Short mmCIF file of N, CA and C in Angstrom, two decimals:
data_model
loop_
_atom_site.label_atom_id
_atom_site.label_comp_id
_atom_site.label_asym_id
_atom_site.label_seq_id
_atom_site.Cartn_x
_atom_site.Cartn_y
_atom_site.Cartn_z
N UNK A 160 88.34 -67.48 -3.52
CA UNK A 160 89.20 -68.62 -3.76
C UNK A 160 88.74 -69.77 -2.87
N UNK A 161 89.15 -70.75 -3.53
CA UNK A 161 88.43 -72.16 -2.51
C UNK A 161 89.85 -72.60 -1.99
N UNK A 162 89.63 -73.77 -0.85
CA UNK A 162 91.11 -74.19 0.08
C UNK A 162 91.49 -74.71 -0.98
N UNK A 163 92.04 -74.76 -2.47
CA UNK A 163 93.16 -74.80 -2.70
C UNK A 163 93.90 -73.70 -3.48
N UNK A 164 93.47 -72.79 -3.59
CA UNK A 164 93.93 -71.73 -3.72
C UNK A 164 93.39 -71.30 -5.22
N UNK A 165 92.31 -71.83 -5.91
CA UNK A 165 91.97 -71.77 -6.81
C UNK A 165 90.69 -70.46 -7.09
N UNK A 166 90.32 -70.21 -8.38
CA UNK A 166 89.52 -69.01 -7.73
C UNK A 166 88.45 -69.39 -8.17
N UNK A 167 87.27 -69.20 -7.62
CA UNK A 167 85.82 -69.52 -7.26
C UNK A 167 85.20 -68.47 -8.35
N UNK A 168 83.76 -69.26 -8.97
CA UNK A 168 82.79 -68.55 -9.66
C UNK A 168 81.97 -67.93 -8.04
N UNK A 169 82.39 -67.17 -8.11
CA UNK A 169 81.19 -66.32 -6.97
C UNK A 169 80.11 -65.77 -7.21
N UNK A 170 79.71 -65.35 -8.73
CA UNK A 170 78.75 -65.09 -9.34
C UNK A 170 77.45 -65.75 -9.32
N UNK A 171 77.88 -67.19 -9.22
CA UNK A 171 76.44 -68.07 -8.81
C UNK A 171 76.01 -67.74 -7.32
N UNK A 172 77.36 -67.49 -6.42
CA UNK A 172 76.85 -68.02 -5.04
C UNK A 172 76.30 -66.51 -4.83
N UNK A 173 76.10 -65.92 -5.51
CA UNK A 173 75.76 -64.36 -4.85
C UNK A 173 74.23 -64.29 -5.52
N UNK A 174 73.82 -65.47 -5.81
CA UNK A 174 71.69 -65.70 -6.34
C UNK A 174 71.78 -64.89 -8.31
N UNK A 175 73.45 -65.10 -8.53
CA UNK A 175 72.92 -64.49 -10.06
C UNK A 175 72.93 -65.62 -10.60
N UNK A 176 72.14 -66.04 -11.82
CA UNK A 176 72.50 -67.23 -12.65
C UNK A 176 73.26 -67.87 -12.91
N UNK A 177 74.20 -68.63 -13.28
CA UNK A 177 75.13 -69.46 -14.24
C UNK A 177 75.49 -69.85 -15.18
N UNK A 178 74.10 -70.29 -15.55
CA UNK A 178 74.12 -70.58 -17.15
C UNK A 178 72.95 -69.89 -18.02
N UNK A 179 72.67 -69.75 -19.56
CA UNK A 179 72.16 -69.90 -20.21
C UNK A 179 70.91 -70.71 -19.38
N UNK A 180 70.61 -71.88 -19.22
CA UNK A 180 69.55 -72.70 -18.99
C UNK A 180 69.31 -71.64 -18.17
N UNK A 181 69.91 -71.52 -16.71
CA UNK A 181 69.13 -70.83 -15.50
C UNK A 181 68.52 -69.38 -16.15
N UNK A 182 69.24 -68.93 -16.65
CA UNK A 182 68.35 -67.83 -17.70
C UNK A 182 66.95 -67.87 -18.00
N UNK A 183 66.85 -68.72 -18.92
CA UNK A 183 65.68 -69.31 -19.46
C UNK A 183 64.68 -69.65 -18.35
N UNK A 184 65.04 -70.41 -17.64
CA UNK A 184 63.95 -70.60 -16.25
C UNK A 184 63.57 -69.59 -15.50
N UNK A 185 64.40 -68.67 -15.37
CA UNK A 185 64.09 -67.66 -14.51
C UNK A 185 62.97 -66.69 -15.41
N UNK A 186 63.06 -66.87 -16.55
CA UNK A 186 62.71 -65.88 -17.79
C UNK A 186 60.78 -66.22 -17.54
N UNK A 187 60.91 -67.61 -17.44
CA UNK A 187 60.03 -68.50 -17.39
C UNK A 187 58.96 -68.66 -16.20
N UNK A 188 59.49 -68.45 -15.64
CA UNK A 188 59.42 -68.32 -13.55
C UNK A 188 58.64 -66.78 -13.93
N UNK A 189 59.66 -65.67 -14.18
CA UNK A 189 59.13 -64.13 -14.66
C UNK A 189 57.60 -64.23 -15.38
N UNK A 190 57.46 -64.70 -16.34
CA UNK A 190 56.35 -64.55 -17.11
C UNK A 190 55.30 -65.37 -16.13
N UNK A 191 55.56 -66.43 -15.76
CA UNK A 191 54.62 -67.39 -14.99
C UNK A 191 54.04 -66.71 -14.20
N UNK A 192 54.83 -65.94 -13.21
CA UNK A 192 54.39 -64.85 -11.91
C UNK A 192 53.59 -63.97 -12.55
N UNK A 193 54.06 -63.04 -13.66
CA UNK A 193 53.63 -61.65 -13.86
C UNK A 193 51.92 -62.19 -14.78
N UNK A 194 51.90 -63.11 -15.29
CA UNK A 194 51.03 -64.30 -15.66
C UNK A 194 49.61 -64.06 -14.55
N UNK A 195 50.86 -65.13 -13.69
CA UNK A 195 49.26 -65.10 -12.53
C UNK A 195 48.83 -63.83 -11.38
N UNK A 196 49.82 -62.49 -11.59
CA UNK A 196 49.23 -61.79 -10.93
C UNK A 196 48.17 -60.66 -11.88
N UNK A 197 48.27 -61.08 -13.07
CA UNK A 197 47.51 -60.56 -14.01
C UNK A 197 46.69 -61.11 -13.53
N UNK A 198 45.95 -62.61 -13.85
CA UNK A 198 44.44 -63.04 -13.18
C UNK A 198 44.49 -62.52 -12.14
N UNK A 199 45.26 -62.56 -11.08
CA UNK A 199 44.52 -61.79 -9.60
C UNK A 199 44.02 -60.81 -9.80
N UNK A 200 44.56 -60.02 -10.22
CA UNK A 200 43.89 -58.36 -10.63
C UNK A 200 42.82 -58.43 -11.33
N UNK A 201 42.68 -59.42 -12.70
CA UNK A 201 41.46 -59.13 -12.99
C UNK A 201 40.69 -59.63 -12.29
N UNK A 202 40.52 -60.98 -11.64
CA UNK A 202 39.60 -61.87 -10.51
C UNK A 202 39.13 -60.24 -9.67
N UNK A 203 40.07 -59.37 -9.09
CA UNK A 203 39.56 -58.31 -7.86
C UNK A 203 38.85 -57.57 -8.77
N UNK A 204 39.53 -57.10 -9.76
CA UNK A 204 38.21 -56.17 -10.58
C UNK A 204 37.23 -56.68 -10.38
N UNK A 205 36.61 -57.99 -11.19
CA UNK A 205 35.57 -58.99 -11.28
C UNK A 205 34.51 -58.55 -9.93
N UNK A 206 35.26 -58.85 -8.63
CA UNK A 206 34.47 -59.28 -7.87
C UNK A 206 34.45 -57.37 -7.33
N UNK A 207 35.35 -56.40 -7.18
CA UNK A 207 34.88 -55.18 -6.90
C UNK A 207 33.52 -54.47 -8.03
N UNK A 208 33.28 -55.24 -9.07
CA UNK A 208 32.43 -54.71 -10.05
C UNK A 208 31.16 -55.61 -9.53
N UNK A 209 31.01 -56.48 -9.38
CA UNK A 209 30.41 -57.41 -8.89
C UNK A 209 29.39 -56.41 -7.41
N UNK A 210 30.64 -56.45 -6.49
CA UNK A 210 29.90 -55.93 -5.13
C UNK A 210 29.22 -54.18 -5.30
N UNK A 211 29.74 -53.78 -6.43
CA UNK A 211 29.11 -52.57 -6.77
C UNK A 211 28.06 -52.44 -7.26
N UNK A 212 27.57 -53.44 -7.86
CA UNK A 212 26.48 -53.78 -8.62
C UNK A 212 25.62 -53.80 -7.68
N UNK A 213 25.70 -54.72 -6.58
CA UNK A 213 25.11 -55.12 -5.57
C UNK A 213 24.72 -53.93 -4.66
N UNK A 214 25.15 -52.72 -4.96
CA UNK A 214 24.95 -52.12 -3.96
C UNK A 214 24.48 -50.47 -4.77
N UNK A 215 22.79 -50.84 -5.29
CA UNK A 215 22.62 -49.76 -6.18
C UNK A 215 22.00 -48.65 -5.33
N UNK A 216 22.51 -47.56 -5.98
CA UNK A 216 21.68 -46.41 -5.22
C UNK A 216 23.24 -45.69 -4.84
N UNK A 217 24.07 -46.57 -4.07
CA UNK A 217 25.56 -46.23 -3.28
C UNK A 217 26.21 -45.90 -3.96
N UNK A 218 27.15 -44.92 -4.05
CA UNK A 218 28.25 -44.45 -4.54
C UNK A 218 29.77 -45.04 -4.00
N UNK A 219 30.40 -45.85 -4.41
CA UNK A 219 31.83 -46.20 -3.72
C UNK A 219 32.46 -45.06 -4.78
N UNK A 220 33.29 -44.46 -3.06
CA UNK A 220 34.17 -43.62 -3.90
C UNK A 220 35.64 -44.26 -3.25
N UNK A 221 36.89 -43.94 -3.87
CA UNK A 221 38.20 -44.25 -3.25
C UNK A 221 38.59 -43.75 -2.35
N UNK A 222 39.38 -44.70 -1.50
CA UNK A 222 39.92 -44.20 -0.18
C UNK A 222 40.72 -42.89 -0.18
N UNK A 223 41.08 -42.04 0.77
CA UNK A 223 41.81 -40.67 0.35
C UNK A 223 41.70 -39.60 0.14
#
C-alpha cells in the first residue's frame, strides 16, 4: 500500500514486467543476447579450429 492507503502494483517493483510492451522488449533483449552469444561460440570454435590446425603432428585432447 502507498501513504494513502491505497494498494500498490508491486509486481513491477519486484523486476517483473508491466505491460505487454515490456514483454515484447524483454522478448527482444532475450533473442538479441542468445543472438550474440551464438557468434561468440562460433567465433571460439573458429579460432580453437584455427590454432589446431596450426599445430600439426599435436594431438589436443580435453581437459579432465
Amino acid at each position: 500500500m502507498d501513504g494513502a492507503g491505497d494498494e500498490r502494483d508491486t509486481w513491477t517493483a519486484v523486476g517483473h514486467p508491466g505491460s505487454r510492451g515490456d514483454l515484447t522488449d524483454l522478448s527482444e533483449a532475450a533473442r538479441d543476447l542468445d543472438r550474440r552469444i551464438d557468434q561468440h561460440l562460433e567465433r571460439l570454435r573458429r579460432e580453437r579450429a584455427e590454432r589446431a590446425a596450426d599445430i600439426p603432428g599435436q594431438r589436443l585432447r580435453g581437459s579432465g
